[in-house]
PDB file of C-alpha atoms in Angstrom:
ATOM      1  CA  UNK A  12      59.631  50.407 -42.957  1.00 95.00           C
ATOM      2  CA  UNK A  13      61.935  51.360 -40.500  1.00 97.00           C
ATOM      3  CA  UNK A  14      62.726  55.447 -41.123  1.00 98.00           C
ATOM      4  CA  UNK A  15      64.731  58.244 -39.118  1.00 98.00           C
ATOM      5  CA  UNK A  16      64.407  61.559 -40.404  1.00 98.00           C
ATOM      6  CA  UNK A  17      67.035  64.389 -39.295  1.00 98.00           C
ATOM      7  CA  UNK A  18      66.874  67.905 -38.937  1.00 98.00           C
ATOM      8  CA  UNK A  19      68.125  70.075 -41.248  1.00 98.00           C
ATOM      9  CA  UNK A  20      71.087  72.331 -41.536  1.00 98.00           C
ATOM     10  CA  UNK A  21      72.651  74.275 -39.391  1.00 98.00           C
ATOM     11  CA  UNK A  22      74.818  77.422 -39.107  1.00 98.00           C
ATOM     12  CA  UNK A  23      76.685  78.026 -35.513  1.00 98.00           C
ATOM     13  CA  UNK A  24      79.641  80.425 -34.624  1.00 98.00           C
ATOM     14  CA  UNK A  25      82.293  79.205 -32.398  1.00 98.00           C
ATOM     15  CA  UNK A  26      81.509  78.562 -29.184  1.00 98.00           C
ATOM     16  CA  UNK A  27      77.809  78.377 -29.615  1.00 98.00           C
ATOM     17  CA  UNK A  28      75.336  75.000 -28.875  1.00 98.00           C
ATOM     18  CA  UNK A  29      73.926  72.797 -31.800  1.00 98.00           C
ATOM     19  CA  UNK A  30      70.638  70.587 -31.063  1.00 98.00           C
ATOM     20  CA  UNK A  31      70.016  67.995 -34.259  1.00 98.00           C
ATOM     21  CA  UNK A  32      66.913  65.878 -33.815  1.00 98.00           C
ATOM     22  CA  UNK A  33      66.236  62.080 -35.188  1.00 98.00           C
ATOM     23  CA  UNK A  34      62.778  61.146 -35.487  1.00 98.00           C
ATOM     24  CA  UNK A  35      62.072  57.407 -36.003  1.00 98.00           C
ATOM     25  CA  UNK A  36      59.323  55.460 -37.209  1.00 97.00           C
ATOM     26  CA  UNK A  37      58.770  51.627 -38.421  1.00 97.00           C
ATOM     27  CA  UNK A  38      59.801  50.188 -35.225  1.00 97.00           C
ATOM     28  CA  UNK A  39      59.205  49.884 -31.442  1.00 97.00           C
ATOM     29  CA  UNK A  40      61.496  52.898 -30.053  1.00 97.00           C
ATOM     30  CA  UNK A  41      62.125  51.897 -26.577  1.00 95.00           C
ATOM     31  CA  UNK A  42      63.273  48.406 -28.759  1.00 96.00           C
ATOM     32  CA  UNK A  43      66.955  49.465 -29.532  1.00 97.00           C
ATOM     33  CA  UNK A  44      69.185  52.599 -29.116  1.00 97.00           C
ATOM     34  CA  UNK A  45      70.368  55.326 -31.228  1.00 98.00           C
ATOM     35  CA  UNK A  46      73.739  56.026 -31.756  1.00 98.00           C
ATOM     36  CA  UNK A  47      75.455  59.298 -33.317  1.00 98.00           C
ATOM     37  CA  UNK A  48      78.326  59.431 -36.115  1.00 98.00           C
ATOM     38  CA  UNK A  49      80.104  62.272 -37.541  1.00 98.00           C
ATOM     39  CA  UNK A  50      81.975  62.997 -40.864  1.00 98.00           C
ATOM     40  CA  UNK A  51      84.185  65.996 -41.402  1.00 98.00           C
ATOM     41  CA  UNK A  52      84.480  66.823 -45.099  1.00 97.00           C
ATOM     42  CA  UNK A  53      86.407  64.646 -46.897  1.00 96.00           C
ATOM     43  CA  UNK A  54      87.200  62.417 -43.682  1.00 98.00           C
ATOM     44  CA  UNK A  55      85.856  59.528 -42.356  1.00 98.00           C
ATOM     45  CA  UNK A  56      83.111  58.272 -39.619  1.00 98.00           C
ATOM     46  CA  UNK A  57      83.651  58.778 -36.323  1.00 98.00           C
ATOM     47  CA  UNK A  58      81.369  57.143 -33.747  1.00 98.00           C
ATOM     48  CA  UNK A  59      79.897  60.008 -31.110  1.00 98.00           C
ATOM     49  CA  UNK A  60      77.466  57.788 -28.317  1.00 97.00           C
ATOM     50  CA  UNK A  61      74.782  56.141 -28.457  1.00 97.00           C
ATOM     51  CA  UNK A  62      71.658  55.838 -26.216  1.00 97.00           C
ATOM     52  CA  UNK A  63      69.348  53.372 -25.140  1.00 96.00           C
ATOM     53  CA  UNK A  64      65.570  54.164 -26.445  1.00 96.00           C
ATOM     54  CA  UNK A  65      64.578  51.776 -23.476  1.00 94.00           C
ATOM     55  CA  UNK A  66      65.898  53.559 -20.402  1.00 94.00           C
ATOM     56  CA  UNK A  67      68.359  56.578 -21.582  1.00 94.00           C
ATOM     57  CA  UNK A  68      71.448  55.392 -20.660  1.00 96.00           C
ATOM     58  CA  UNK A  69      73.969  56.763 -22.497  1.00 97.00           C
ATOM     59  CA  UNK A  70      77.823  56.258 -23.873  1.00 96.00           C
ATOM     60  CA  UNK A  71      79.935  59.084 -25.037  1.00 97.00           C
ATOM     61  CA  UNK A  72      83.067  58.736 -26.996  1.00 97.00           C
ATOM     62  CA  UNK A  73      86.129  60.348 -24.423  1.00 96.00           C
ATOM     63  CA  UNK A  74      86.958  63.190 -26.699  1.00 96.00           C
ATOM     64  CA  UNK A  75      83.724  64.301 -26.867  1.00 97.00           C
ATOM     65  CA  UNK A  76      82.496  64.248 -22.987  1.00 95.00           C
ATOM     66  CA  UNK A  77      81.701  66.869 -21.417  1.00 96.00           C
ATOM     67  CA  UNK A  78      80.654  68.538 -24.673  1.00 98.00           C
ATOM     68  CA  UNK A  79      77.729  66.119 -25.696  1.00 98.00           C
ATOM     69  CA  UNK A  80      74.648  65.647 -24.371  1.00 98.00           C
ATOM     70  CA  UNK A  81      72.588  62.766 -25.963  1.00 98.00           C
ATOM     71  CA  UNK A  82      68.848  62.698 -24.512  1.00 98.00           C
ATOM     72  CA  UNK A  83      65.180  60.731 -26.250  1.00 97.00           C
ATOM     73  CA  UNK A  84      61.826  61.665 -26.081  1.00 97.00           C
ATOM     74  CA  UNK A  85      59.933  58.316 -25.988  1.00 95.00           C
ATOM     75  CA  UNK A  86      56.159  59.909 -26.589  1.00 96.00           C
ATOM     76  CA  UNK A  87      57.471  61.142 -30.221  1.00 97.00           C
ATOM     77  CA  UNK A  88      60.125  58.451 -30.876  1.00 97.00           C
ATOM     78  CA  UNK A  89      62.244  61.305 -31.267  1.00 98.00           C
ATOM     79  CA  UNK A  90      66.246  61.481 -30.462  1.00 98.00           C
ATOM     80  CA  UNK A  91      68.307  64.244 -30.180  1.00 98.00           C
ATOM     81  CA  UNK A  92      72.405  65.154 -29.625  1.00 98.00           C
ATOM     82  CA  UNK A  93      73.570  68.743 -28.493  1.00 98.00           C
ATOM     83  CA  UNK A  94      77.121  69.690 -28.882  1.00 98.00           C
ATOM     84  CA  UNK A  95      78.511  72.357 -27.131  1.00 98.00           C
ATOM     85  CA  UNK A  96      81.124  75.196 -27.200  1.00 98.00           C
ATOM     86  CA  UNK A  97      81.467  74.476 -30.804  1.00 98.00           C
ATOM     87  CA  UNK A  98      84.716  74.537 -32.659  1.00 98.00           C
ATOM     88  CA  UNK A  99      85.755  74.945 -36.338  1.00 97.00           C
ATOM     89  CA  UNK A 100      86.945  71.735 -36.463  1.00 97.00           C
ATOM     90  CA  UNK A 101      83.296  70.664 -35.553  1.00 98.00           C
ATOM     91  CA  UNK A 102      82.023  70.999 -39.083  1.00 98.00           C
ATOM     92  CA  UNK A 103      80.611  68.148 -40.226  1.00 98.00           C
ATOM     93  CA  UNK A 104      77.976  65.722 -41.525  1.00 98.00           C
ATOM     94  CA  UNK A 105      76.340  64.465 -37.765  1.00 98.00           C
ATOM     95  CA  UNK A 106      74.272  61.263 -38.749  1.00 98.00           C
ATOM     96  CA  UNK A 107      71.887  59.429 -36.489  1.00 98.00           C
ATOM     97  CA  UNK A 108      71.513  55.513 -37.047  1.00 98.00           C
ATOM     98  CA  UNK A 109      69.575  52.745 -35.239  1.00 98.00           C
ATOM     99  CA  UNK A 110      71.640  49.845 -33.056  1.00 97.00           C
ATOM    100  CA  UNK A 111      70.734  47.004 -34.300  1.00 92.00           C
ATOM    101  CA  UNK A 112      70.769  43.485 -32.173  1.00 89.00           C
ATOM    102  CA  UNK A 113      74.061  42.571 -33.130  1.00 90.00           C
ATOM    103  CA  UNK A 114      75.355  46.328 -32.620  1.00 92.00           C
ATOM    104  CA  UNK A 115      75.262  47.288 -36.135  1.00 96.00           C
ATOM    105  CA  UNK A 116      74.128  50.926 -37.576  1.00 97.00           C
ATOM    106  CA  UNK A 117      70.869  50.303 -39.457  1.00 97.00           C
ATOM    107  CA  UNK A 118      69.359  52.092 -41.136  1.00 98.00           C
ATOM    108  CA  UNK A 119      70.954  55.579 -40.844  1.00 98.00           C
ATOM    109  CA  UNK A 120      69.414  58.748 -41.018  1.00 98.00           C
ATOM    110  CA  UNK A 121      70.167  61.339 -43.984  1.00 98.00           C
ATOM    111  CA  UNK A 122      72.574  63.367 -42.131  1.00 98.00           C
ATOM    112  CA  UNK A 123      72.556  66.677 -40.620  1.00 98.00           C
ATOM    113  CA  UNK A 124      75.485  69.411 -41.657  1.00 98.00           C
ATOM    114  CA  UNK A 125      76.055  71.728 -39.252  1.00 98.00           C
ATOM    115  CA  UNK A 126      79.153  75.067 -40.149  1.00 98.00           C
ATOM    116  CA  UNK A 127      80.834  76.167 -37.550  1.00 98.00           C
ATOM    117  CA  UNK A 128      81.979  79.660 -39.155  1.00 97.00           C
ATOM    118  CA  UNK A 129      82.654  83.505 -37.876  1.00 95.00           C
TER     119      UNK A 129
ATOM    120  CA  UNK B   4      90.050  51.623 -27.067  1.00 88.00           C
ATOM    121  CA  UNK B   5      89.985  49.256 -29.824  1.00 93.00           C
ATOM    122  CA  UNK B   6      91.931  50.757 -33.158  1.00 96.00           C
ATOM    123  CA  UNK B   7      90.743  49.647 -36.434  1.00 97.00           C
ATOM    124  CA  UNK B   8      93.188  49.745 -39.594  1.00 98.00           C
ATOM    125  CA  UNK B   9      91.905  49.252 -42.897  1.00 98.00           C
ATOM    126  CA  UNK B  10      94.036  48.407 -46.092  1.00 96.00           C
ATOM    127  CA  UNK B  11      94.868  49.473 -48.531  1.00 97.00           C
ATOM    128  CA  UNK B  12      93.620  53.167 -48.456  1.00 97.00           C
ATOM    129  CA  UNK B  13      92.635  53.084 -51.636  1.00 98.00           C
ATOM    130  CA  UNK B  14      92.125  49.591 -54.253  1.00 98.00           C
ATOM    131  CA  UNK B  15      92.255  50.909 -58.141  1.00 97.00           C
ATOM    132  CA  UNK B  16      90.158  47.898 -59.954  1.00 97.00           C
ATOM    133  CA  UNK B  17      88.053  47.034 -63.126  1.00 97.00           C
ATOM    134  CA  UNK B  18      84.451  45.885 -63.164  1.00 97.00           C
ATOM    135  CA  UNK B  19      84.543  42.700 -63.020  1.00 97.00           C
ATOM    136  CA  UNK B  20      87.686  42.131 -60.784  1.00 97.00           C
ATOM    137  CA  UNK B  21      87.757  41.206 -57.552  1.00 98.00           C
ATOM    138  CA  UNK B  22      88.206  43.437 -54.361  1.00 98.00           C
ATOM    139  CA  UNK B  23      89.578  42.240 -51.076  1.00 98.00           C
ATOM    140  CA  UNK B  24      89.852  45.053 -48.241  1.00 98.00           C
ATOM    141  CA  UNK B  25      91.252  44.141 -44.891  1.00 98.00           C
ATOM    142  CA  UNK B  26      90.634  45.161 -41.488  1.00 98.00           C
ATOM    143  CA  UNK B  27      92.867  45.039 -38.739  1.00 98.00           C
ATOM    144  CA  UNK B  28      92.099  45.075 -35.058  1.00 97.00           C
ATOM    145  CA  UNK B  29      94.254  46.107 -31.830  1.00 96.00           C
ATOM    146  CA  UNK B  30      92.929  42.937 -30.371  1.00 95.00           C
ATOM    147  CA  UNK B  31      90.746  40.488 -30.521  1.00 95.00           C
ATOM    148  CA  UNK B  32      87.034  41.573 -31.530  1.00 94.00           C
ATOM    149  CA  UNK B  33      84.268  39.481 -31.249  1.00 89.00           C
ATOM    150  CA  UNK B  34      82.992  38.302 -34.455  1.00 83.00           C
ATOM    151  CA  UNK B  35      79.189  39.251 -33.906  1.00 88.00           C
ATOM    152  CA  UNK B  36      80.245  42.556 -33.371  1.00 95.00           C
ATOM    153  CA  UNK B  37      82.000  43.451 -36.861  1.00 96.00           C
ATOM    154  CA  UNK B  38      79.822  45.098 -39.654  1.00 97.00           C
ATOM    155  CA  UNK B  39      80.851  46.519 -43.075  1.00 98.00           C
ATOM    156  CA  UNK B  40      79.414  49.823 -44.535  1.00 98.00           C
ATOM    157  CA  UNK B  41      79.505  51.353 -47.964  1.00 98.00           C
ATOM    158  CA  UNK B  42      79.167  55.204 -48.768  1.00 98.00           C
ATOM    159  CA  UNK B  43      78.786  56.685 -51.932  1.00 98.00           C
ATOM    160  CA  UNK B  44      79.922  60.647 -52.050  1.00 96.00           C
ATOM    161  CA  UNK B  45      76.786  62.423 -50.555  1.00 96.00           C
ATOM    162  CA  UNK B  46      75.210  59.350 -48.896  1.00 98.00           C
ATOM    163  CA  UNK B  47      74.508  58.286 -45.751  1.00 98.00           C
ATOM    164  CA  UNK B  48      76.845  55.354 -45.012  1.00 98.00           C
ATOM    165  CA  UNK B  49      74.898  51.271 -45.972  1.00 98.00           C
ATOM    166  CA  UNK B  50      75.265  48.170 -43.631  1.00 98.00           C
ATOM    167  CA  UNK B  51      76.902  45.915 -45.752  1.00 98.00           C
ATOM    168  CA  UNK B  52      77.695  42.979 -43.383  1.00 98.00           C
ATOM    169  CA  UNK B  53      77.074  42.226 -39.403  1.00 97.00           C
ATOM    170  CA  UNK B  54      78.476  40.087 -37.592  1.00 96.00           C
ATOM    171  CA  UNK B  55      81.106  39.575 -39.789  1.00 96.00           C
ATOM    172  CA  UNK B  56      79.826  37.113 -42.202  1.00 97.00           C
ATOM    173  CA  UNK B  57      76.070  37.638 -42.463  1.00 97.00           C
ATOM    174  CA  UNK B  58      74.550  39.986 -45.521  1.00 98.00           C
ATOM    175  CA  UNK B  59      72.078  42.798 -44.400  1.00 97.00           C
ATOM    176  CA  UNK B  60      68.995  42.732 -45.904  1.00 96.00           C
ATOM    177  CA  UNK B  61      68.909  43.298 -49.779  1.00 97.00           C
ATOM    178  CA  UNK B  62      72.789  42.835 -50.443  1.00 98.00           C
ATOM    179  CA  UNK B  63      73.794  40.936 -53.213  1.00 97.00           C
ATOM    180  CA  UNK B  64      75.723  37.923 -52.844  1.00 97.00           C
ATOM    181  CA  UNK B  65      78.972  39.104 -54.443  1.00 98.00           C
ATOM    182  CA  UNK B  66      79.445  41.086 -50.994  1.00 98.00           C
ATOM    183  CA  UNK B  67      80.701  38.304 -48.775  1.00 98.00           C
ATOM    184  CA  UNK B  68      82.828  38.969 -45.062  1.00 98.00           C
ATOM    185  CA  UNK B  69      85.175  36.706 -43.147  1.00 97.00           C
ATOM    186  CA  UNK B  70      87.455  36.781 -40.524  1.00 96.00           C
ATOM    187  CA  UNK B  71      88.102  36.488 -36.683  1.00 95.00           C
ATOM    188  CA  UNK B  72      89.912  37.812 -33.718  1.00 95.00           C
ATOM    189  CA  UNK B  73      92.146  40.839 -34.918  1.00 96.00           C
ATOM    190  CA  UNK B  74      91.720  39.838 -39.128  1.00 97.00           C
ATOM    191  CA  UNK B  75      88.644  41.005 -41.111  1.00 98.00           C
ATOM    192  CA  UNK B  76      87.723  40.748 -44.970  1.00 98.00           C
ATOM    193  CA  UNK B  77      85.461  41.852 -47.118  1.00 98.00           C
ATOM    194  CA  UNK B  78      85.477  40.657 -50.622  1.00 98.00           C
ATOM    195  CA  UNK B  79      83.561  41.818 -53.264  1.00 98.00           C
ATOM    196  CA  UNK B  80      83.468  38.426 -55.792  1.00 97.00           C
ATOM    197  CA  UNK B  81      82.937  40.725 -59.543  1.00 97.00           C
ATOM    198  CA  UNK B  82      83.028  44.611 -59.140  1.00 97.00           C
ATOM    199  CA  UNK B  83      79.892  46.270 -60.741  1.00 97.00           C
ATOM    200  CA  UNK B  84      79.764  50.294 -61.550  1.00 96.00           C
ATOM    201  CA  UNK B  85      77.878  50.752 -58.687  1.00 97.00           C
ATOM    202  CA  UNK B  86      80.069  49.077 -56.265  1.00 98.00           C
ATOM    203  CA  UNK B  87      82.787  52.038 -56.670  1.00 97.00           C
ATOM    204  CA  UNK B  88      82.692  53.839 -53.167  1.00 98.00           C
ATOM    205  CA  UNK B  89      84.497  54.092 -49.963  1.00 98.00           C
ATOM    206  CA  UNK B  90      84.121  50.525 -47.454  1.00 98.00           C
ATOM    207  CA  UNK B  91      84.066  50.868 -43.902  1.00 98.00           C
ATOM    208  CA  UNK B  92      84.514  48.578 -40.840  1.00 98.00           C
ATOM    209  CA  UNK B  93      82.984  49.477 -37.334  1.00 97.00           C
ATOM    210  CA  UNK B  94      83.581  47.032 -33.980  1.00 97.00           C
ATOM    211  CA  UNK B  95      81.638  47.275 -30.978  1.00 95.00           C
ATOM    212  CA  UNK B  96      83.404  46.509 -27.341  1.00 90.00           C
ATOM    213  CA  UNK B  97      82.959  47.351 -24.154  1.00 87.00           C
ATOM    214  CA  UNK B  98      80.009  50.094 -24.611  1.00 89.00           C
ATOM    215  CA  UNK B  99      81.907  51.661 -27.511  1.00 93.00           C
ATOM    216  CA  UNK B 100      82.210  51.760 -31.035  1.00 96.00           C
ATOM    217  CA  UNK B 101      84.756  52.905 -33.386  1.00 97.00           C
ATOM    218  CA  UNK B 102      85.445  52.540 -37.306  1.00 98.00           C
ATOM    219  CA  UNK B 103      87.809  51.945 -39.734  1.00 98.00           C
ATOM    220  CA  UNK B 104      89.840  55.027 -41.508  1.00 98.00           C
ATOM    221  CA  UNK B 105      88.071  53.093 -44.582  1.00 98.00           C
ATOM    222  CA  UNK B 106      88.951  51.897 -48.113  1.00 98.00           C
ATOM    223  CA  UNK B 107      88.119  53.834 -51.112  1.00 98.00           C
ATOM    224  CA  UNK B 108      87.379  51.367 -54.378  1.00 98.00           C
ATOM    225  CA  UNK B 109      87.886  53.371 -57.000  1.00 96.00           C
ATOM    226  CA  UNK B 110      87.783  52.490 -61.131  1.00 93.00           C
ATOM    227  CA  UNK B 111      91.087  52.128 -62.903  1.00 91.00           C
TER     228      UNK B 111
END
């Protein structure tokens, strides 16, 4: 079955870099993209990018450009997304989460907290 | 950037009852881009519904969407106990996504 499997937790002080990884399995990777949602605590979902497992290209949500950096690595099936110059307000639940055909999230990975904390 | 309202925040029901949560576009979305999610606290969020109508794989029938353009439902026909969580929309346009504040269903 179709599985993506996160890193786990993190711990960052402000201003520092976070990698989280997304390895998939079940399906052909170059097939669809990935794309990245976050979830403060107690807040909602809030859509990051996403990037094509056939050829890279990327989209990055506007408040987070020039911060973001979504890249693959098609020989392990493996996604990643590195934030940088990290911020309290950062904190959060970061979840990868397959694009489907009809540009639905599915399935999602288990989610990755990363602290941003002094 | 297409804005996504959901209502109401939160919907206080029985089992048993029926839920109907809205969402409300900006503008016009396309209907095969429209999906539904449920969380439960500590959970990674579930595809509901795609294309706003059809059932992902393994969701019982009581979960049914509708809508078009800017007007979005999902209705949940008899509230079970494990039904009580927060309901999501998402829309896809243009290369981006965005979601729904969401709707929290919550036992009376």
């Amino acid at each position: 079955q179709v599985q993506l499997v996160q890193s786990g937790p993190e711990v960052k002080k402000p201003g520092a870099s976070v990698k989280v990884s997304c390895k998939t399995s079940g399906y052909s990777f170059d097939t669809f993209a990935i794309g990245w949602v976050r979830q403060a605590p107690g807040q909602g979902l809030e859509w990051m990018g996403w990037i094509s497992g056939y050829n890279g290209n990327t989209h990055y949500a506007q408040k987070l450009q020039g911060r973001v950096t979504m890249t693959t690595d098609t020989s392990t099936s493996t996604a990643y997304m590195e934030l940088r110059s990290l911020r309290s307000d950062d904190t959060a639940v970061y979840y990868c989460a397959r694009v489907a055909a009809l540009a639905e999230f599915d399935p999602w990975g288990q989610g990755t907290l990363v602290t941003v904390s002094s | 950037e297409i804005v996504l309202t959901q209502s109401p925040g939160i919907l206080s029901l029985s089992p048993g009852e029926r839920a109907t949560l809205s969402c409300r576009a900006s503008e016009s979305v396309s209907s095969s881009f429209l999906a539904w999610y449920q969380q439960k606290p500590g959970q990674a969020p579930r595809l509901l519904i795609y294309a706003a109508s059809s059932r992902a794989t393994g969701i019982p029938d009581r979960f049914s969407g509708s809508g078009s353009g800017t007007d979005f439902t999902l209705t949940i026909s008899r509230l079970e106990p494990e039904d009580f969580a927060v309901y999501y929309c998402q829309q896809y346009g243009s290369s981006l996504f965005t979601f729904g504040p969401g709707t929290k269903v919550d036992i009376k």
